[in-house]
Amino acid sequence: MIGNRSDMMKKFLPIIIVGLIFAAVPPLLGNDEYLLKSCVFILLNAYLATSWNIVGGYAGQLSFGHAAFMAIGGYVSTLLFMNTGLSPWIGMLIGGIVVAIISVLIGIPTFRFKGAYFAIATVAFSGGLLTILKSVPKIGPIELGSSEGLIIPLVTDGGIASFQFLSSVPYYYIILAFTAIVLFVSWYIERSKLGFYLTAIREDEEAAKALGINTARVKLYAAAISGFFTAIGGTFFGQLMGILQPDTVAGAEMSAHMVFNAIVGGIGTVFGPFIGAILLGTVGEVSRVYLGDGIPGLHLVIYGIIVTIVIVFWPKGIVEPLQNFLSKKLSFKKKVAMGVKEGRNQDGRA
């Protein structure tokens, strides 16, 4: 029993240490609001990539229209907040449930498509929603804001219930907590029966069907979970920015970030999308700040170069070489420890 606990501690100790490092970021940055907000955006991208990975990585359904789910979640919670005064915390959950249902309804016809056809279907849905949000000013008495978007009213005395803060510090810890939750859910799914089914579908859907797996139902489960968490990211984004604009929250760029972050890190893995988002987000922000003045848009070029290099040399993402490096290091340490132990035993016999 004690041995099992010790093994568990060794297994989770690196994760705990990384978590503590991320928790220490705001105090280390002091009052630098710009850097702190950049960290919030990087973590948000990590959260969204991990949410996308549940359906895009585990199920192998490459959605290029996930920004639509983010937009719907953000618009639902914001409209409830603006028209009824409902706390964004509650609206966020309602938006997540709405998107989970929509994900299932969309998945029923689109999951019949495979490969590029499915990807095109998701792009078409996202593009259609973007067109509606930009061209329809209102639905009945409900204002949608058209292309200008929704400006979220500032509530000065709302406290934490209004999900509005003067500093980026609360936003940082909130998105850090959200990211930890979605990482835990991903970890749980990977080790569950659902994760086994999803992996089987990703590797060979016809073989999975032959084994008796209800592939349609399993993919719908993944779509609902992924959509729910992505929608929550939409609410967070809206409250952070104070505005929801269609081109920003529902545009192709937002979907692309989710996909590329996951691909660079390693799709179908727990921490791959998180690592990919941290890497690309940090490199992109640093290059934009320090190199952007010389050549406008250079940070996007660097971003693209990194994505290309990873796809060419590490098709499974940077998680693969990291795992190989760590496994070799651990193997070396074990061999050293065993050598020391054998040496002590021989000294004892002597």
Tab-separated table of C-alpha atoms in Angstrom:
chain	number	residue	atom	x	y	z
A	1	MET	CA	0.000	0.000	0.000
A	2	ILE	CA	2.807	2.367	0.972
A	3	GLY	CA	4.688	1.386	-2.188
A	4	ASN	CA	1.658	2.220	-4.329
A	5	ARG	CA	1.337	5.635	-2.692
A	6	SER	CA	5.031	6.271	-3.245
A	7	ASP	CA	4.723	5.330	-6.924
A	8	MET	CA	1.683	7.616	-7.299
A	9	MET	CA	3.580	10.506	-5.709
A	10	LYS	CA	6.536	9.961	-8.056
A	11	LYS	CA	4.144	9.869	-11.006
A	12	PHE	CA	2.276	13.064	-10.133
A	13	LEU	CA	5.148	15.016	-8.550
A	14	PRO	CA	6.288	16.587	-11.864
A	15	ILE	CA	2.697	17.673	-12.590
A	16	ILE	CA	2.374	19.198	-9.109
A	17	ILE	CA	5.669	21.055	-9.555
A	18	VAL	CA	4.595	22.422	-12.964
A	19	GLY	CA	1.260	23.492	-11.444
A	20	LEU	CA	3.039	25.353	-8.640
A	21	ILE	CA	5.302	27.077	-11.169
A	22	PHE	CA	2.284	28.303	-13.155
A	23	ALA	CA	0.584	29.407	-9.922
A	24	ALA	CA	3.664	31.478	-9.052
A	25	VAL	CA	3.644	33.433	-12.347
A	26	PRO	CA	1.535	36.459	-11.206
A	27	PRO	CA	3.688	37.200	-8.116
A	28	LEU	CA	6.844	36.816	-10.218
A	29	LEU	CA	5.550	39.245	-12.867
A	30	GLY	CA	4.537	41.785	-10.227
A	31	ASN	CA	2.323	44.537	-11.614
A	32	ASP	CA	3.232	44.058	-15.269
A	33	GLU	CA	-0.314	43.972	-16.616
A	34	TYR	CA	0.768	43.502	-20.227
A	35	LEU	CA	2.836	40.376	-19.559
A	36	LEU	CA	0.179	38.972	-17.264
A	37	LYS	CA	-2.560	39.418	-19.862
A	38	SER	CA	-0.320	37.741	-22.445
A	39	CYS	CA	-0.001	34.772	-20.073
A	40	VAL	CA	-3.794	34.684	-19.723
A	41	PHE	CA	-4.198	34.462	-23.516
A	42	ILE	CA	-1.553	31.729	-23.773
A	43	LEU	CA	-3.332	29.683	-21.093
A	44	LEU	CA	-6.682	30.275	-22.806
A	45	ASN	CA	-5.214	28.889	-26.032
A	46	ALA	CA	-3.907	25.882	-24.085
A	47	TYR	CA	-7.366	25.354	-22.595
A	48	LEU	CA	-9.073	25.573	-26.003
A	49	ALA	CA	-6.559	23.258	-27.696
A	50	THR	CA	-7.054	20.666	-24.951
A	51	SER	CA	-10.835	20.973	-25.312
A	52	TRP	CA	-10.573	20.530	-29.093
A	53	ASN	CA	-8.314	17.507	-28.610
A	54	ILE	CA	-11.121	15.488	-26.996
A	55	VAL	CA	-12.876	15.172	-30.350
A	56	GLY	CA	-10.079	16.136	-32.732
A	57	GLY	CA	-7.346	14.064	-31.110
A	58	TYR	CA	-8.908	11.141	-29.267
A	59	ALA	CA	-11.733	10.569	-31.755
A	60	GLY	CA	-9.657	11.607	-34.770
A	61	GLN	CA	-12.404	13.945	-36.048
A	62	LEU	CA	-10.453	16.963	-37.324
A	63	SER	CA	-12.815	19.860	-36.736
A	64	PHE	CA	-11.741	23.164	-38.297
A	65	GLY	CA	-14.864	24.973	-37.113
A	66	HIS	CA	-14.592	24.757	-33.336
A	67	ALA	CA	-14.575	28.549	-33.052
A	68	ALA	CA	-18.317	28.359	-33.754
A	69	PHE	CA	-18.859	26.515	-30.466
A	70	MET	CA	-16.742	29.068	-28.659
A	71	ALA	CA	-18.817	31.879	-30.177
A	72	ILE	CA	-22.160	30.270	-29.322
A	73	GLY	CA	-21.095	29.729	-25.713
A	74	GLY	CA	-19.910	33.319	-25.410
A	75	TYR	CA	-23.005	34.799	-27.050
A	76	VAL	CA	-25.437	32.709	-24.966
A	77	SER	CA	-23.909	33.712	-21.629
A	78	THR	CA	-23.441	37.347	-22.683
A	79	LEU	CA	-27.013	37.727	-23.967
A	80	LEU	CA	-28.345	36.207	-20.742
A	81	PHE	CA	-26.180	38.616	-18.743
A	82	MET	CA	-27.227	41.671	-20.780
A	83	ASN	CA	-30.952	40.881	-20.986
A	84	THR	CA	-31.702	39.165	-17.665
A	85	GLY	CA	-28.769	40.061	-15.428
A	86	LEU	CA	-27.911	36.375	-15.001
A	87	SER	CA	-24.392	35.871	-13.669
A	88	PRO	CA	-21.917	34.862	-16.411
A	89	TRP	CA	-20.864	31.967	-14.181
A	90	ILE	CA	-24.322	30.439	-14.554
A	91	GLY	CA	-24.668	31.615	-18.156
A	92	MET	CA	-21.355	29.924	-18.895
A	93	LEU	CA	-22.751	26.543	-17.827
A	94	ILE	CA	-25.978	27.136	-19.770
A	95	GLY	CA	-23.947	28.081	-22.847
A	96	GLY	CA	-21.879	24.926	-22.404
A	97	ILE	CA	-24.988	22.744	-22.240
A	98	VAL	CA	-26.504	24.487	-25.279
A	99	VAL	CA	-23.323	23.901	-27.276
A	100	ALA	CA	-23.099	20.272	-26.128
A	101	ILE	CA	-26.612	19.709	-27.513
A	102	ILE	CA	-25.784	21.565	-30.745
A	103	SER	CA	-22.581	19.511	-31.090
A	104	VAL	CA	-24.619	16.315	-30.938
A	105	LEU	CA	-27.203	17.611	-33.419
A	106	ILE	CA	-24.457	18.639	-35.846
A	107	GLY	CA	-22.513	15.451	-35.251
A	108	ILE	CA	-25.412	13.179	-36.211
A	109	PRO	CA	-25.189	14.098	-39.937
A	110	THR	CA	-21.532	15.237	-40.166
A	111	PHE	CA	-19.922	12.215	-38.481
A	112	ARG	CA	-21.018	10.208	-41.510
A	113	PHE	CA	-18.350	12.099	-43.439
A	114	LYS	CA	-14.720	11.100	-43.123
A	115	GLY	CA	-11.390	12.878	-43.430
A	116	ALA	CA	-11.425	16.042	-45.521
A	117	TYR	CA	-15.196	15.875	-46.034
A	118	PHE	CA	-15.821	16.116	-42.292
A	119	ALA	CA	-13.322	18.984	-41.976
A	120	ILE	CA	-15.054	20.849	-44.827
A	121	ALA	CA	-18.437	20.335	-43.156
A	122	THR	CA	-17.157	21.883	-39.896
A	123	VAL	CA	-15.676	24.842	-41.782
A	124	ALA	CA	-18.999	25.358	-43.581
A	125	PHE	CA	-20.907	25.377	-40.285
A	126	SER	CA	-18.490	27.828	-38.679
A	127	GLY	CA	-18.519	30.076	-41.747
A	128	GLY	CA	-22.308	30.062	-41.834
A	129	LEU	CA	-22.520	31.061	-38.174
A	130	LEU	CA	-19.968	33.835	-38.720
A	131	THR	CA	-22.036	35.210	-41.611
A	132	ILE	CA	-25.194	35.198	-39.481
A	133	LEU	CA	-23.519	36.948	-36.545
A	134	LYS	CA	-22.095	39.641	-38.837
A	135	SER	CA	-25.206	40.266	-40.939
A	136	VAL	CA	-28.143	39.789	-38.538
A	137	PRO	CA	-28.449	42.776	-36.167
A	138	LYS	CA	-31.191	41.269	-34.002
A	139	ILE	CA	-33.469	38.280	-33.531
A	140	GLY	CA	-36.800	39.628	-32.337
A	141	PRO	CA	-36.079	41.897	-29.364
A	142	ILE	CA	-32.604	40.407	-28.811
A	143	GLU	CA	-29.730	42.533	-30.119
A	144	LEU	CA	-26.851	40.549	-31.639
A	145	GLY	CA	-24.687	43.557	-32.398
A	146	SER	CA	-24.042	42.540	-36.014
A	147	SER	CA	-20.411	42.943	-37.161
A	148	GLU	CA	-19.651	45.331	-34.266
A	149	GLY	CA	-20.403	42.558	-31.794
A	150	LEU	CA	-21.694	42.676	-28.237
A	151	ILE	CA	-20.199	45.135	-25.777
A	152	ILE	CA	-20.500	43.614	-22.311
A	153	PRO	CA	-21.752	46.221	-19.813
A	154	LEU	CA	-19.414	47.009	-16.927
A	155	VAL	CA	-20.883	46.220	-13.507
A	156	THR	CA	-18.886	48.157	-10.923
A	157	ASP	CA	-20.582	46.669	-7.859
A	158	GLY	CA	-21.172	43.149	-9.179
A	159	GLY	CA	-18.215	41.574	-7.431
A	160	ILE	CA	-17.046	38.130	-8.453
A	161	ALA	CA	-20.600	37.227	-9.569
A	162	SER	CA	-20.268	39.570	-12.571
A	163	PHE	CA	-17.053	37.829	-13.726
A	164	GLN	CA	-15.404	41.246	-14.110
A	165	PHE	CA	-12.102	42.226	-12.514
A	166	LEU	CA	-9.880	45.308	-12.667
A	167	SER	CA	-6.691	43.241	-12.732
A	168	SER	CA	-5.661	40.299	-14.915
A	169	VAL	CA	-4.613	38.282	-11.851
A	170	PRO	CA	-8.100	36.796	-11.153
A	171	TYR	CA	-8.509	35.965	-14.857
A	172	TYR	CA	-5.143	34.205	-14.792
A	173	TYR	CA	-6.048	31.951	-11.879
A	174	ILE	CA	-9.523	31.265	-13.285
A	175	ILE	CA	-8.196	30.107	-16.667
A	176	LEU	CA	-5.431	28.161	-14.900
A	177	ALA	CA	-8.121	26.329	-12.903
A	178	PHE	CA	-10.214	25.749	-16.057
A	179	THR	CA	-7.159	24.356	-17.837
A	180	ALA	CA	-6.385	22.033	-14.925
A	181	ILE	CA	-9.982	20.757	-15.029
A	182	VAL	CA	-10.006	20.048	-18.770
A	183	LEU	CA	-6.582	18.368	-18.493
A	184	PHE	CA	-7.936	16.144	-15.720
A	185	VAL	CA	-11.013	15.299	-17.821
A	186	SER	CA	-8.740	14.439	-20.768
A	187	TRP	CA	-6.560	12.274	-18.525
A	188	TYR	CA	-9.641	10.489	-17.178
A	189	ILE	CA	-11.092	9.943	-20.661
A	190	GLU	CA	-7.802	8.521	-21.938
A	191	ARG	CA	-7.811	5.887	-19.180
A	192	SER	CA	-11.527	5.099	-19.352
A	193	LYS	CA	-13.578	2.768	-21.526
A	194	LEU	CA	-14.632	5.814	-23.560
A	195	GLY	CA	-10.967	6.570	-24.258
A	196	PHE	CA	-10.380	2.993	-25.396
A	197	TYR	CA	-13.344	3.212	-27.754
A	198	LEU	CA	-12.223	6.586	-29.122
A	199	THR	CA	-8.707	5.297	-29.783
A	200	ALA	CA	-10.129	2.264	-31.580
A	201	ILE	CA	-12.279	4.537	-33.760
A	202	ARG	CA	-9.347	6.820	-34.543
A	203	GLU	CA	-7.099	3.930	-35.556
A	204	ASP	CA	-9.663	1.968	-37.593
A	205	GLU	CA	-13.365	2.794	-37.421
A	206	GLU	CA	-14.453	-0.247	-39.424
A	207	ALA	CA	-12.511	-2.557	-37.125
A	208	ALA	CA	-14.066	-0.790	-34.116
A	209	LYS	CA	-17.531	-1.452	-35.546
A	210	ALA	CA	-16.598	-5.107	-36.048
A	211	LEU	CA	-15.713	-5.289	-32.346
A	212	GLY	CA	-19.237	-4.151	-31.495
A	213	ILE	CA	-18.432	-0.529	-30.637
A	214	ASN	CA	-21.251	1.906	-31.367
A	215	THR	CA	-18.942	4.344	-33.138
A	216	ALA	CA	-21.603	6.973	-33.838
A	217	ARG	CA	-22.625	7.198	-30.182
A	218	VAL	CA	-19.038	7.289	-28.912
A	219	LYS	CA	-18.107	10.130	-31.284
A	220	LEU	CA	-21.188	12.070	-30.186
A	221	TYR	CA	-20.101	11.718	-26.542
A	222	ALA	CA	-16.696	13.155	-27.454
A	223	ALA	CA	-18.288	15.982	-29.458
A	224	ALA	CA	-20.589	16.933	-26.570
A	225	ILE	CA	-17.759	17.009	-24.013
A	226	SER	CA	-15.447	18.934	-26.338
A	227	GLY	CA	-18.190	21.405	-27.277
A	228	PHE	CA	-19.120	21.999	-23.631
A	229	PHE	CA	-15.591	22.981	-22.608
A	230	THR	CA	-14.998	25.031	-25.760
A	231	ALA	CA	-18.171	27.027	-25.053
A	232	ILE	CA	-16.933	27.821	-21.552
A	233	GLY	CA	-13.811	29.238	-23.184
A	234	GLY	CA	-16.070	31.549	-25.195
A	235	THR	CA	-17.628	32.998	-22.053
A	236	PHE	CA	-14.215	33.492	-20.475
A	237	PHE	CA	-12.931	35.235	-23.608
A	238	GLY	CA	-15.902	37.604	-23.676
A	239	GLN	CA	-15.586	38.560	-20.016
A	240	LEU	CA	-11.834	39.032	-20.372
A	241	MET	CA	-12.116	41.297	-23.426
A	242	GLY	CA	-15.376	43.030	-22.481
A	243	ILE	CA	-16.611	42.530	-26.046
A	244	LEU	CA	-17.550	39.687	-28.387
A	245	GLN	CA	-16.867	40.420	-32.049
A	246	PRO	CA	-17.796	37.783	-34.668
A	247	ASP	CA	-14.529	37.997	-36.621
A	248	THR	CA	-12.493	37.495	-33.454
A	249	VAL	CA	-14.402	34.818	-31.579
A	250	ALA	CA	-15.930	32.919	-34.526
A	251	GLY	CA	-13.299	33.495	-37.198
A	252	ALA	CA	-11.158	30.868	-38.904
A	253	GLU	CA	-8.053	32.102	-37.074
A	254	MET	CA	-9.476	31.032	-33.715
A	255	SER	CA	-10.203	27.518	-34.992
A	256	ALA	CA	-6.758	27.337	-36.604
A	257	HIS	CA	-5.058	28.172	-33.304
A	258	MET	CA	-6.848	25.286	-31.577
A	259	VAL	CA	-5.867	22.821	-34.303
A	260	PHE	CA	-2.239	23.920	-34.765
A	261	ASN	CA	-1.539	24.112	-31.031
A	262	ALA	CA	-2.776	20.541	-30.663
A	263	ILE	CA	-0.863	19.282	-33.722
A	264	VAL	CA	2.417	20.882	-32.634
A	265	GLY	CA	2.114	19.479	-29.118
A	266	GLY	CA	0.719	16.103	-30.119
A	267	ILE	CA	-2.920	15.281	-30.832
A	268	GLY	CA	-4.466	12.384	-28.988
A	269	THR	CA	-2.284	12.963	-25.914
A	270	VAL	CA	-3.220	14.537	-22.585
A	271	PHE	CA	-0.537	17.214	-22.354
A	272	GLY	CA	0.410	17.610	-26.027
A	273	PRO	CA	-2.078	20.396	-26.902
A	274	PHE	CA	-1.199	22.207	-23.661
A	275	ILE	CA	2.541	22.070	-24.407
A	276	GLY	CA	1.979	23.092	-28.030
A	277	ALA	CA	-0.062	26.136	-27.005
A	278	ILE	CA	2.513	27.221	-24.415
A	279	LEU	CA	5.348	26.882	-26.955
A	280	LEU	CA	3.622	28.601	-29.879
A	281	GLY	CA	2.029	31.244	-27.666
A	282	THR	CA	5.304	32.165	-25.978
A	283	VAL	CA	7.361	32.208	-29.191
A	284	GLY	CA	4.641	34.137	-31.014
A	285	GLU	CA	4.343	36.761	-28.279
A	286	VAL	CA	8.102	37.210	-27.830
A	287	SER	CA	8.713	37.524	-31.580
A	288	ARG	CA	5.787	39.931	-31.950
A	289	VAL	CA	7.039	42.214	-29.176
A	290	TYR	CA	10.757	42.187	-30.013
A	291	LEU	CA	10.717	41.651	-33.790
A	292	GLY	CA	7.310	42.965	-34.854
A	293	ASP	CA	8.403	46.612	-35.106
A	294	GLY	CA	11.092	45.796	-37.671
A	295	ILE	CA	9.019	43.566	-39.942
A	296	PRO	CA	5.240	43.667	-39.381
A	297	GLY	CA	3.728	40.194	-39.272
A	298	LEU	CA	7.102	38.489	-38.720
A	299	HIS	CA	5.740	36.703	-35.644
A	300	LEU	CA	3.173	34.962	-37.867
A	301	VAL	CA	5.961	33.818	-40.209
A	302	ILE	CA	7.926	32.391	-37.260
A	303	TYR	CA	4.740	30.754	-35.993
A	304	GLY	CA	4.231	29.107	-39.384
A	305	ILE	CA	7.862	27.954	-39.584
A	306	ILE	CA	7.598	26.216	-36.191
A	307	VAL	CA	4.371	24.467	-37.198
A	308	THR	CA	5.962	23.295	-40.472
A	309	ILE	CA	9.146	22.026	-38.786
A	310	VAL	CA	7.189	20.049	-36.195
A	311	ILE	CA	4.864	18.504	-38.804
A	312	VAL	CA	7.843	17.464	-40.981
A	313	PHE	CA	10.189	16.125	-38.289
A	314	TRP	CA	7.769	15.098	-35.524
A	315	PRO	CA	4.395	14.205	-37.089
A	316	LYS	CA	3.139	13.030	-33.692
A	317	GLY	CA	4.050	16.365	-32.080
A	318	ILE	CA	6.849	17.490	-29.791
A	319	VAL	CA	5.487	15.288	-27.017
A	320	GLU	CA	7.084	12.275	-28.735
A	321	PRO	CA	10.734	13.484	-28.571
A	322	LEU	CA	10.089	14.821	-25.056
A	323	GLN	CA	8.803	11.433	-23.916
A	324	ASN	CA	11.760	9.669	-25.546
A	325	PHE	CA	14.204	12.032	-23.841
A	326	LEU	CA	12.573	11.625	-20.423
A	327	SER	CA	12.305	7.840	-20.731
A	328	LYS	CA	16.017	7.596	-21.623
A	329	LYS	CA	16.904	9.836	-18.698
A	330	LEU	CA	14.787	7.791	-16.271
A	331	SER	CA	16.225	4.556	-17.663
A	332	PHE	CA	19.747	5.891	-17.129
A	333	LYS	CA	18.925	6.895	-13.543
A	334	LYS	CA	17.481	3.450	-12.835
A	335	LYS	CA	20.619	1.776	-14.206
A	336	VAL	CA	22.820	4.025	-12.049
A	337	ALA	CA	20.673	3.313	-8.975
A	338	MET	CA	20.822	-0.431	-9.638
A	339	GLY	CA	24.597	-0.236	-10.098
A	340	VAL	CA	25.002	1.606	-6.793
A	341	LYS	CA	22.740	-0.927	-5.052
A	342	GLU	CA	24.694	-3.888	-6.456
A	343	GLY	CA	27.945	-2.243	-5.405
A	344	ARG	CA	26.674	-1.830	-1.851
A	345	ASN	CA	25.504	-5.451	-1.768
A	346	GLN	CA	28.929	-6.644	-2.896
A	347	ASP	CA	30.620	-4.474	-0.262
A	348	GLY	CA	28.287	-5.945	2.356
A	349	ARG	CA	29.164	-9.492	1.331
A	350	ALA	CA	32.831	-8.673	1.434
